[in-house]
Amino acid sequence: MQLRYRFRLYPEPGQRIAMARAFGCARVVFNDAVRAREDARAAKKPYPTGAELSQKLITQAKQTTERAWLGEVSAVVLQQSLRDVEAAYRNFFASLKGERKGEKLGAPRFKSRKDSRQSIRFTANARWSITPTGRLNLPKVGEVRVKWSRILPVVPSSVTVIKDAAGRYFASFVVDTDPVADQARMPAADATVGIDLGLTHFAVLSDGTKIDSPRFLRRAEKKLKKAQRELARKQKGSKNREKARLKVARAHAAVADARRNFHHQLSTRLIRENQAVAVEDLAVQGLARTRLAKSIHDAGWSQFTGMLAYKAARYGRTFVKIGRFTPTSQVCSTCGHPSGPKPLQVREWTCPACGTVHDRDHNAAQNVKQAAGLADSACGAPVRPEPVLAQRDEAGSHGSPPDARAA
């Protein structure tokens, strides 16, 4: 399995200038390649190949007065920018033909120096290295200080240097992990768990555990509103506006980092303690168009389930997603009796068939576990409630409070 390891970089002022120069040169080559392809399409000519673009936009361009500054950065950075263009067009055409899963992709667009994310990539040909003192030595940039938060399992073949909207620099390594070593690190577990995701509680487990929603964005709203007001008052194009923009970007980055850290800790804990994990496939895009959109985006369900999926595959666990139209809140998890849809303000209900008093979210988590085939009866055989037709207006609403403010 390939994993991405990201570490914070702290470049010196001169190194920041060199990185900005590399970002700009890679961006110019990328835009020139997109323009060459668009011109060929408009003229109804064959698309130029990668070798032709490399010869024209890099080798020959360096000899001209207008593009002589391309020689001030590593040639590998420029070559990788051309590869990015080829990959972008390849994915675009695969999306048009239906060969690529997921949302439809648009044609590659031109990059701007005002984009929130700038990146360059160094491969082994660039002869980058990690020094004995723990610094990252990049060609024509120098030895950059790195904050190593963990150990790289293997020596990576390439490194991507990223600058985000908050002005932070990162080194991103893609490494191949050893499946045998990964599974040996994780202790064996016999438990299974079903998870019901919501807003009042971020997650309710089938064993009755309730995990409160941290609501990172809601807690930071006061600070964000103040920063946004200060940004709105600044004159466009001024240095003070750029300072205010960085302040807003750093506030949003702090919220995103805190949310990602929470998801990592919780997903690792669930994978470590359980051999199998089941969740419901929620329609996040549809729910994000409702009045609870801000709370749903703040919860970050898609990021959390994605972490569960790749960690389960890495450590030899089982991860199951049940259908989003499974009526987990309408069926008694004890006897399987369908009691029909219920308003969101109903948090507890009594089964009319067996008389069991259910907590809405706990009952949904147990039904998620049973629908995934992870629940066992007293004899050890899998048990499931009888099939019931799903109600479309109930899917994905578990745990949502009736009041938008409470969310």
PDB file of C-alpha atoms in Angstrom, residues 58-313:
ATOM      1  CA  ILE A  58      12.068  23.662 -21.664  1.00  0.00           C
ATOM      2  CA  THR A  59      15.172  22.975 -23.740  1.00  0.00           C
ATOM      3  CA  GLN A  60      14.586  25.564 -26.462  1.00  0.00           C
ATOM      4  CA  ALA A  61      12.854  28.058 -24.164  1.00  0.00           C
ATOM      5  CA  LYS A  62      15.930  28.296 -21.968  1.00  0.00           C
ATOM      6  CA  GLN A  63      17.871  29.609 -24.958  1.00  0.00           C
ATOM      7  CA  THR A  64      15.497  32.543 -25.458  1.00  0.00           C
ATOM      8  CA  THR A  65      15.615  35.866 -23.678  1.00  0.00           C
ATOM      9  CA  GLU A  66      11.984  35.639 -22.503  1.00  0.00           C
ATOM     10  CA  ARG A  67      12.417  32.237 -20.802  1.00  0.00           C
ATOM     11  CA  ALA A  68      16.113  32.272 -19.871  1.00  0.00           C
ATOM     12  CA  TRP A  69      15.215  32.308 -16.158  1.00  0.00           C
ATOM     13  CA  LEU A  70      13.919  28.729 -16.466  1.00  0.00           C
ATOM     14  CA  GLY A  71      17.536  27.636 -16.089  1.00  0.00           C
ATOM     15  CA  GLU A  72      17.639  29.006 -12.531  1.00  0.00           C
ATOM     16  CA  VAL A  73      15.680  26.028 -11.159  1.00  0.00           C
ATOM     17  CA  SER A  74      16.158  22.285 -11.339  1.00  0.00           C
ATOM     18  CA  ALA A  75      15.201  20.795 -14.711  1.00  0.00           C
ATOM     19  CA  VAL A  76      13.468  17.911 -12.919  1.00  0.00           C
ATOM     20  CA  VAL A  77      10.895  20.328 -11.493  1.00  0.00           C
ATOM     21  CA  LEU A  78      10.019  21.489 -15.017  1.00  0.00           C
ATOM     22  CA  GLN A  79       9.839  17.945 -16.378  1.00  0.00           C
ATOM     23  CA  GLN A  80       7.503  16.902 -13.556  1.00  0.00           C
ATOM     24  CA  SER A  81       5.265  19.860 -14.360  1.00  0.00           C
ATOM     25  CA  LEU A  82       4.875  18.510 -17.900  1.00  0.00           C
ATOM     26  CA  ARG A  83       4.044  15.089 -16.476  1.00  0.00           C
ATOM     27  CA  ASP A  84       1.321  16.717 -14.394  1.00  0.00           C
ATOM     28  CA  VAL A  85      -0.201  18.172 -17.562  1.00  0.00           C
ATOM     29  CA  GLU A  86      -0.171  14.762 -19.247  1.00  0.00           C
ATOM     30  CA  ALA A  87      -1.777  13.141 -16.198  1.00  0.00           C
ATOM     31  CA  ALA A  88      -4.440  15.870 -16.033  1.00  0.00           C
ATOM     32  CA  TYR A  89      -5.421  15.371 -19.680  1.00  0.00           C
ATOM     33  CA  ARG A  90      -5.320  11.596 -19.300  1.00  0.00           C
ATOM     34  CA  ASN A  91      -7.727  11.748 -16.361  1.00  0.00           C
ATOM     35  CA  PHE A  92      -9.933  14.246 -18.201  1.00  0.00           C
ATOM     36  CA  PHE A  93     -10.336  12.010 -21.249  1.00  0.00           C
ATOM     37  CA  ALA A  94     -10.858   8.926 -19.071  1.00  0.00           C
ATOM     38  CA  SER A  95     -13.613  10.789 -17.237  1.00  0.00           C
ATOM     39  CA  LEU A  96     -15.284  11.762 -20.513  1.00  0.00           C
ATOM     40  CA  LYS A  97     -15.269   8.135 -21.687  1.00  0.00           C
ATOM     41  CA  GLY A  98     -16.594   6.868 -18.360  1.00  0.00           C
ATOM     42  CA  GLU A  99     -13.430   4.885 -17.650  1.00  0.00           C
ATOM     43  CA  ARG A 100     -12.681   6.871 -14.493  1.00  0.00           C
ATOM     44  CA  LYS A 101     -14.869   6.455 -11.412  1.00  0.00           C
ATOM     45  CA  GLY A 102     -16.148   9.413  -9.425  1.00  0.00           C
ATOM     46  CA  GLU A 103     -17.278  12.857 -10.478  1.00  0.00           C
ATOM     47  CA  LYS A 104     -16.726  14.136 -13.987  1.00  0.00           C
ATOM     48  CA  LEU A 105     -13.480  16.044 -14.371  1.00  0.00           C
ATOM     49  CA  GLY A 106     -13.066  19.244 -16.330  1.00  0.00           C
ATOM     50  CA  ALA A 107     -10.266  20.087 -18.707  1.00  0.00           C
ATOM     51  CA  PRO A 108      -6.991  21.273 -17.111  1.00  0.00           C
ATOM     52  CA  ARG A 109      -7.062  24.975 -16.311  1.00  0.00           C
ATOM     53  CA  PHE A 110      -4.292  27.536 -16.175  1.00  0.00           C
ATOM     54  CA  LYS A 111      -2.522  27.948 -12.854  1.00  0.00           C
ATOM     55  CA  SER A 112      -2.145  31.288 -11.101  1.00  0.00           C
ATOM     56  CA  ARG A 113       0.384  32.658  -8.655  1.00  0.00           C
ATOM     57  CA  LYS A 114      -2.623  33.524  -6.466  1.00  0.00           C
ATOM     58  CA  ASP A 115      -3.717  29.889  -6.143  1.00  0.00           C
ATOM     59  CA  SER A 116      -4.065  28.730  -2.550  1.00  0.00           C
ATOM     60  CA  ARG A 117      -1.700  25.794  -3.143  1.00  0.00           C
ATOM     61  CA  GLN A 118       1.699  25.791  -4.878  1.00  0.00           C
ATOM     62  CA  SER A 119       3.771  22.635  -5.321  1.00  0.00           C
ATOM     63  CA  ILE A 120       6.871  21.246  -7.017  1.00  0.00           C
ATOM     64  CA  ARG A 121       8.157  17.687  -7.171  1.00  0.00           C
ATOM     65  CA  PHE A 122      11.706  16.323  -7.059  1.00  0.00           C
ATOM     66  CA  THR A 123      12.415  12.761  -8.196  1.00  0.00           C
ATOM     67  CA  ALA A 124      15.539  10.671  -7.723  1.00  0.00           C
ATOM     68  CA  ASN A 125      17.041  12.224 -10.875  1.00  0.00           C
ATOM     69  CA  ALA A 126      17.193  15.562  -9.087  1.00  0.00           C
ATOM     70  CA  ARG A 127      19.568  14.045  -6.511  1.00  0.00           C
ATOM     71  CA  TRP A 128      17.758  15.371  -3.491  1.00  0.00           C
ATOM     72  CA  SER A 129      18.749  13.829  -0.168  1.00  0.00           C
ATOM     73  CA  ILE A 130      18.286  13.827   3.584  1.00  0.00           C
ATOM     74  CA  THR A 131      21.448  15.006   5.296  1.00  0.00           C
ATOM     75  CA  PRO A 132      22.967  13.293   8.370  1.00  0.00           C
ATOM     76  CA  THR A 133      21.771  16.245  10.433  1.00  0.00           C
ATOM     77  CA  GLY A 134      18.152  15.594   9.400  1.00  0.00           C
ATOM     78  CA  ARG A 135      17.752  18.388   6.859  1.00  0.00           C
ATOM     79  CA  LEU A 136      16.204  18.069   3.414  1.00  0.00           C
ATOM     80  CA  ASN A 137      18.729  18.962   0.725  1.00  0.00           C
ATOM     81  CA  LEU A 138      16.946  20.215  -2.407  1.00  0.00           C
ATOM     82  CA  PRO A 139      18.776  21.153  -5.635  1.00  0.00           C
ATOM     83  CA  LYS A 140      19.180  24.925  -6.118  1.00  0.00           C
ATOM     84  CA  VAL A 141      17.338  25.509  -2.839  1.00  0.00           C
ATOM     85  CA  GLY A 142      19.694  24.233  -0.151  1.00  0.00           C
ATOM     86  CA  GLU A 143      19.360  22.316   3.093  1.00  0.00           C
ATOM     87  CA  VAL A 144      15.914  23.017   4.548  1.00  0.00           C
ATOM     88  CA  ARG A 145      15.079  22.395   8.188  1.00  0.00           C
ATOM     89  CA  VAL A 146      12.438  19.689   8.699  1.00  0.00           C
ATOM     90  CA  LYS A 147      10.340  18.841  11.717  1.00  0.00           C
ATOM     91  CA  TRP A 148      10.359  15.021  11.704  1.00  0.00           C
ATOM     92  CA  SER A 149       7.202  13.951  13.572  1.00  0.00           C
ATOM     93  CA  ARG A 150       7.699  10.243  12.758  1.00  0.00           C
ATOM     94  CA  ILE A 151      10.137   7.909  11.052  1.00  0.00           C
ATOM     95  CA  LEU A 152       9.897   7.113   7.362  1.00  0.00           C
ATOM     96  CA  PRO A 153       9.482   3.307   7.001  1.00  0.00           C
ATOM     97  CA  VAL A 154      11.489   3.193   3.751  1.00  0.00           C
ATOM     98  CA  VAL A 155      13.566   5.553   1.655  1.00  0.00           C
ATOM     99  CA  PRO A 156      11.174   7.414  -0.699  1.00  0.00           C
ATOM    100  CA  SER A 157      12.011   7.949  -4.345  1.00  0.00           C
ATOM    101  CA  SER A 158      10.492  11.426  -4.649  1.00  0.00           C
ATOM    102  CA  VAL A 159       9.480  14.404  -2.559  1.00  0.00           C
ATOM    103  CA  THR A 160       6.834  17.067  -3.192  1.00  0.00           C
ATOM    104  CA  VAL A 161       7.299  20.502  -1.671  1.00  0.00           C
ATOM    105  CA  ILE A 162       3.981  22.221  -0.944  1.00  0.00           C
ATOM    106  CA  LYS A 163       3.061  25.733   0.127  1.00  0.00           C
ATOM    107  CA  ASP A 164      -0.505  26.080   1.405  1.00  0.00           C
ATOM    108  CA  ALA A 165      -2.811  29.086   1.682  1.00  0.00           C
ATOM    109  CA  ALA A 166      -1.587  29.835   5.204  1.00  0.00           C
ATOM    110  CA  GLY A 167       1.992  30.268   3.980  1.00  0.00           C
ATOM    111  CA  ARG A 168       3.214  27.001   5.500  1.00  0.00           C
ATOM    112  CA  TYR A 169       5.684  24.709   3.737  1.00  0.00           C
ATOM    113  CA  PHE A 170       5.486  20.916   3.754  1.00  0.00           C
ATOM    114  CA  ALA A 171       7.528  18.033   2.382  1.00  0.00           C
ATOM    115  CA  SER A 172       5.333  15.175   1.177  1.00  0.00           C
ATOM    116  CA  PHE A 173       6.797  11.680   0.653  1.00  0.00           C
ATOM    117  CA  VAL A 174       4.953   8.744  -0.940  1.00  0.00           C
ATOM    118  CA  VAL A 175       6.256   5.396   0.336  1.00  0.00           C
ATOM    119  CA  ASP A 176       5.309   1.741  -0.121  1.00  0.00           C
ATOM    120  CA  THR A 177       4.536   0.051   3.192  1.00  0.00           C
ATOM    121  CA  ASP A 178       5.135  -3.598   4.067  1.00  0.00           C
ATOM    122  CA  PRO A 179       1.762  -5.365   4.650  1.00  0.00           C
ATOM    123  CA  VAL A 180       3.331  -8.060   6.841  1.00  0.00           C
ATOM    124  CA  ALA A 181       5.042  -5.510   9.073  1.00  0.00           C
ATOM    125  CA  ASP A 182       1.890  -3.388   9.302  1.00  0.00           C
ATOM    126  CA  GLN A 183      -0.302  -6.298  10.382  1.00  0.00           C
ATOM    127  CA  ALA A 184       2.305  -7.384  12.928  1.00  0.00           C
ATOM    128  CA  ARG A 185       2.188  -3.933  14.516  1.00  0.00           C
ATOM    129  CA  MET A 186      -1.565  -4.132  15.148  1.00  0.00           C
ATOM    130  CA  PRO A 187      -2.619  -6.545  17.942  1.00  0.00           C
ATOM    131  CA  ALA A 188      -5.251  -9.152  17.166  1.00  0.00           C
ATOM    132  CA  ALA A 189      -8.837  -8.268  18.076  1.00  0.00           C
ATOM    133  CA  ASP A 190     -12.076 -10.281  18.103  1.00  0.00           C
ATOM    134  CA  ALA A 191     -14.580  -7.462  18.600  1.00  0.00           C
ATOM    135  CA  THR A 192     -16.757  -5.947  15.876  1.00  0.00           C
ATOM    136  CA  VAL A 193     -18.517  -2.591  15.922  1.00  0.00           C
ATOM    137  CA  GLY A 194     -21.194  -0.706  14.058  1.00  0.00           C
ATOM    138  CA  ILE A 195     -21.002   3.093  13.903  1.00  0.00           C
ATOM    139  CA  ASP A 196     -23.849   5.563  13.522  1.00  0.00           C
ATOM    140  CA  LEU A 197     -22.568   9.003  12.529  1.00  0.00           C
ATOM    141  CA  GLY A 198     -24.499  12.096  13.533  1.00  0.00           C
ATOM    142  CA  LEU A 199     -24.316  15.711  14.619  1.00  0.00           C
ATOM    143  CA  THR A 200     -25.481  15.725  18.246  1.00  0.00           C
ATOM    144  CA  HIS A 201     -22.876  13.018  18.797  1.00  0.00           C
ATOM    145  CA  PHE A 202     -20.176  12.584  16.186  1.00  0.00           C
ATOM    146  CA  ALA A 203     -20.420   8.804  16.484  1.00  0.00           C
ATOM    147  CA  VAL A 204     -22.488   6.330  18.486  1.00  0.00           C
ATOM    148  CA  LEU A 205     -21.068   2.794  18.643  1.00  0.00           C
ATOM    149  CA  SER A 206     -23.067  -0.412  18.764  1.00  0.00           C
ATOM    150  CA  ASP A 207     -21.729  -1.121  22.256  1.00  0.00           C
ATOM    151  CA  GLY A 208     -23.418   2.054  23.547  1.00  0.00           C
ATOM    152  CA  THR A 209     -20.377   4.340  23.530  1.00  0.00           C
ATOM    153  CA  LYS A 210     -21.184   7.912  22.523  1.00  0.00           C
ATOM    154  CA  ILE A 211     -18.458  10.183  21.163  1.00  0.00           C
ATOM    155  CA  ASP A 212     -19.254  13.868  21.362  1.00  0.00           C
ATOM    156  CA  SER A 213     -18.825  16.063  18.312  1.00  0.00           C
ATOM    157  CA  PRO A 214     -15.899  18.486  18.842  1.00  0.00           C
ATOM    158  CA  ARG A 215     -17.450  21.101  16.481  1.00  0.00           C
ATOM    159  CA  PHE A 216     -14.129  22.727  15.696  1.00  0.00           C
ATOM    160  CA  LEU A 217     -15.601  25.216  13.226  1.00  0.00           C
ATOM    161  CA  ARG A 218     -18.405  26.269  15.558  1.00  0.00           C
ATOM    162  CA  ARG A 219     -15.946  26.921  18.370  1.00  0.00           C
ATOM    163  CA  ALA A 220     -13.718  29.017  16.118  1.00  0.00           C
ATOM    164  CA  GLU A 221     -16.524  31.015  14.495  1.00  0.00           C
ATOM    165  CA  LYS A 222     -16.059  34.083  16.681  1.00  0.00           C
ATOM    166  CA  LYS A 223     -12.376  34.329  15.798  1.00  0.00           C
ATOM    167  CA  LEU A 224     -13.070  33.649  12.122  1.00  0.00           C
ATOM    168  CA  LYS A 225     -15.783  36.324  11.926  1.00  0.00           C
ATOM    169  CA  LYS A 226     -13.443  38.915  13.377  1.00  0.00           C
ATOM    170  CA  ALA A 227     -10.665  37.979  10.951  1.00  0.00           C
ATOM    171  CA  GLN A 228     -13.059  38.057   7.989  1.00  0.00           C
ATOM    172  CA  ARG A 229     -14.328  41.518   8.948  1.00  0.00           C
ATOM    173  CA  GLU A 230     -10.769  42.816   9.148  1.00  0.00           C
ATOM    174  CA  LEU A 231     -10.022  41.345   5.721  1.00  0.00           C
ATOM    175  CA  ALA A 232     -13.127  42.937   4.184  1.00  0.00           C
ATOM    176  CA  ARG A 233     -12.007  46.405   5.320  1.00  0.00           C
ATOM    177  CA  LYS A 234      -8.575  46.225   3.713  1.00  0.00           C
ATOM    178  CA  GLN A 235      -7.882  47.768   0.325  1.00  0.00           C
ATOM    179  CA  LYS A 236      -7.472  45.238  -2.452  1.00  0.00           C
ATOM    180  CA  GLY A 237      -3.880  44.769  -3.547  1.00  0.00           C
ATOM    181  CA  SER A 238      -2.405  46.280  -0.382  1.00  0.00           C
ATOM    182  CA  LYS A 239       0.113  44.611   1.915  1.00  0.00           C
ATOM    183  CA  ASN A 240      -2.276  44.932   4.840  1.00  0.00           C
ATOM    184  CA  ARG A 241      -4.859  42.940   2.915  1.00  0.00           C
ATOM    185  CA  GLU A 242      -2.335  40.168   2.326  1.00  0.00           C
ATOM    186  CA  LYS A 243      -1.576  40.106   6.062  1.00  0.00           C
ATOM    187  CA  ALA A 244      -5.282  39.910   6.844  1.00  0.00           C
ATOM    188  CA  ARG A 245      -5.745  37.139   4.266  1.00  0.00           C
ATOM    189  CA  LEU A 246      -2.964  35.111   5.886  1.00  0.00           C
ATOM    190  CA  LYS A 247      -4.638  35.570   9.262  1.00  0.00           C
ATOM    191  CA  VAL A 248      -7.906  34.141   7.928  1.00  0.00           C
ATOM    192  CA  ALA A 249      -6.110  31.271   6.181  1.00  0.00           C
ATOM    193  CA  ARG A 250      -4.211  30.350   9.346  1.00  0.00           C
ATOM    194  CA  ALA A 251      -7.420  30.313  11.368  1.00  0.00           C
ATOM    195  CA  HIS A 252      -9.053  27.950   8.862  1.00  0.00           C
ATOM    196  CA  ALA A 253      -5.891  25.801   8.755  1.00  0.00           C
ATOM    197  CA  ALA A 254      -5.992  25.445  12.549  1.00  0.00           C
ATOM    198  CA  VAL A 255      -9.596  24.226  12.365  1.00  0.00           C
ATOM    199  CA  ALA A 256      -8.802  21.745   9.577  1.00  0.00           C
ATOM    200  CA  ASP A 257      -5.715  20.430  11.398  1.00  0.00           C
ATOM    201  CA  ALA A 258      -7.650  19.919  14.641  1.00  0.00           C
ATOM    202  CA  ARG A 259     -10.439  18.084  12.812  1.00  0.00           C
ATOM    203  CA  ARG A 260      -7.968  15.867  10.937  1.00  0.00           C
ATOM    204  CA  ASN A 261      -6.125  15.026  14.151  1.00  0.00           C
ATOM    205  CA  PHE A 262      -9.407  14.055  15.846  1.00  0.00           C
ATOM    206  CA  HIS A 263     -10.359  11.818  12.919  1.00  0.00           C
ATOM    207  CA  HIS A 264      -6.942  10.145  12.910  1.00  0.00           C
ATOM    208  CA  GLN A 265      -7.011   9.395  16.635  1.00  0.00           C
ATOM    209  CA  LEU A 266     -10.569   8.061  16.622  1.00  0.00           C
ATOM    210  CA  SER A 267     -10.172   5.960  13.463  1.00  0.00           C
ATOM    211  CA  THR A 268      -6.917   4.430  14.713  1.00  0.00           C
ATOM    212  CA  ARG A 269      -8.527   3.570  18.029  1.00  0.00           C
ATOM    213  CA  LEU A 270     -11.519   1.881  16.371  1.00  0.00           C
ATOM    214  CA  ILE A 271      -9.318  -0.104  13.977  1.00  0.00           C
ATOM    215  CA  ARG A 272      -7.016  -1.182  16.808  1.00  0.00           C
ATOM    216  CA  GLU A 273      -9.834  -2.372  19.081  1.00  0.00           C
ATOM    217  CA  ASN A 274     -12.020  -4.100  16.461  1.00  0.00           C
ATOM    218  CA  GLN A 275     -11.485  -6.730  13.804  1.00  0.00           C
ATOM    219  CA  ALA A 276     -14.409  -5.447  11.715  1.00  0.00           C
ATOM    220  CA  VAL A 277     -15.979  -1.990  11.456  1.00  0.00           C
ATOM    221  CA  ALA A 278     -19.264  -1.081   9.748  1.00  0.00           C
ATOM    222  CA  VAL A 279     -20.630   2.365   8.864  1.00  0.00           C
ATOM    223  CA  GLU A 280     -23.513   3.723   6.830  1.00  0.00           C
ATOM    224  CA  ASP A 281     -22.901   5.188   3.384  1.00  0.00           C
ATOM    225  CA  LEU A 282     -24.311   8.667   3.970  1.00  0.00           C
ATOM    226  CA  ALA A 283     -25.312  11.011   1.148  1.00  0.00           C
ATOM    227  CA  VAL A 284     -23.062  13.832   2.329  1.00  0.00           C
ATOM    228  CA  GLN A 285     -23.467  15.937  -0.823  1.00  0.00           C
ATOM    229  CA  GLY A 286     -27.245  15.871  -0.518  1.00  0.00           C
ATOM    230  CA  LEU A 287     -27.241  16.569   3.213  1.00  0.00           C
ATOM    231  CA  ALA A 288     -24.814  19.461   2.685  1.00  0.00           C
ATOM    232  CA  ARG A 289     -27.528  21.277   0.720  1.00  0.00           C
ATOM    233  CA  THR A 290     -29.824  21.453   3.740  1.00  0.00           C
ATOM    234  CA  ARG A 291     -29.959  23.977   6.589  1.00  0.00           C
ATOM    235  CA  LEU A 292     -27.493  21.799   8.509  1.00  0.00           C
ATOM    236  CA  ALA A 293     -24.797  22.192   5.844  1.00  0.00           C
ATOM    237  CA  LYS A 294     -22.272  23.977   8.060  1.00  0.00           C
ATOM    238  CA  SER A 295     -22.549  21.381  10.826  1.00  0.00           C
ATOM    239  CA  ILE A 296     -22.273  18.520   8.335  1.00  0.00           C
ATOM    240  CA  HIS A 297     -19.124  19.958   6.778  1.00  0.00           C
ATOM    241  CA  ASP A 298     -17.754  20.627  10.253  1.00  0.00           C
ATOM    242  CA  ALA A 299     -18.203  16.953  11.186  1.00  0.00           C
ATOM    243  CA  GLY A 300     -16.197  15.722   8.185  1.00  0.00           C
ATOM    244  CA  TRP A 301     -17.843  12.306   7.826  1.00  0.00           C
ATOM    245  CA  SER A 302     -16.270  11.561   4.440  1.00  0.00           C
ATOM    246  CA  GLN A 303     -12.738  12.190   5.700  1.00  0.00           C
ATOM    247  CA  PHE A 304     -13.356   9.986   8.737  1.00  0.00           C
ATOM    248  CA  THR A 305     -14.793   7.048   6.766  1.00  0.00           C
ATOM    249  CA  GLY A 306     -11.944   7.356   4.272  1.00  0.00           C
ATOM    250  CA  MET A 307      -9.452   6.994   7.106  1.00  0.00           C
ATOM    251  CA  LEU A 308     -11.292   3.938   8.410  1.00  0.00           C
ATOM    252  CA  ALA A 309     -11.206   2.351   4.950  1.00  0.00           C
ATOM    253  CA  TYR A 310      -7.482   2.722   4.273  1.00  0.00           C
ATOM    254  CA  LYS A 311      -6.426   1.850   7.827  1.00  0.00           C
ATOM    255  CA  ALA A 312      -8.555  -1.293   7.752  1.00  0.00           C
ATOM    256  CA  ALA A 313      -6.923  -2.322   4.464  1.00  0.00           C
TER     257      ALA A 313
END
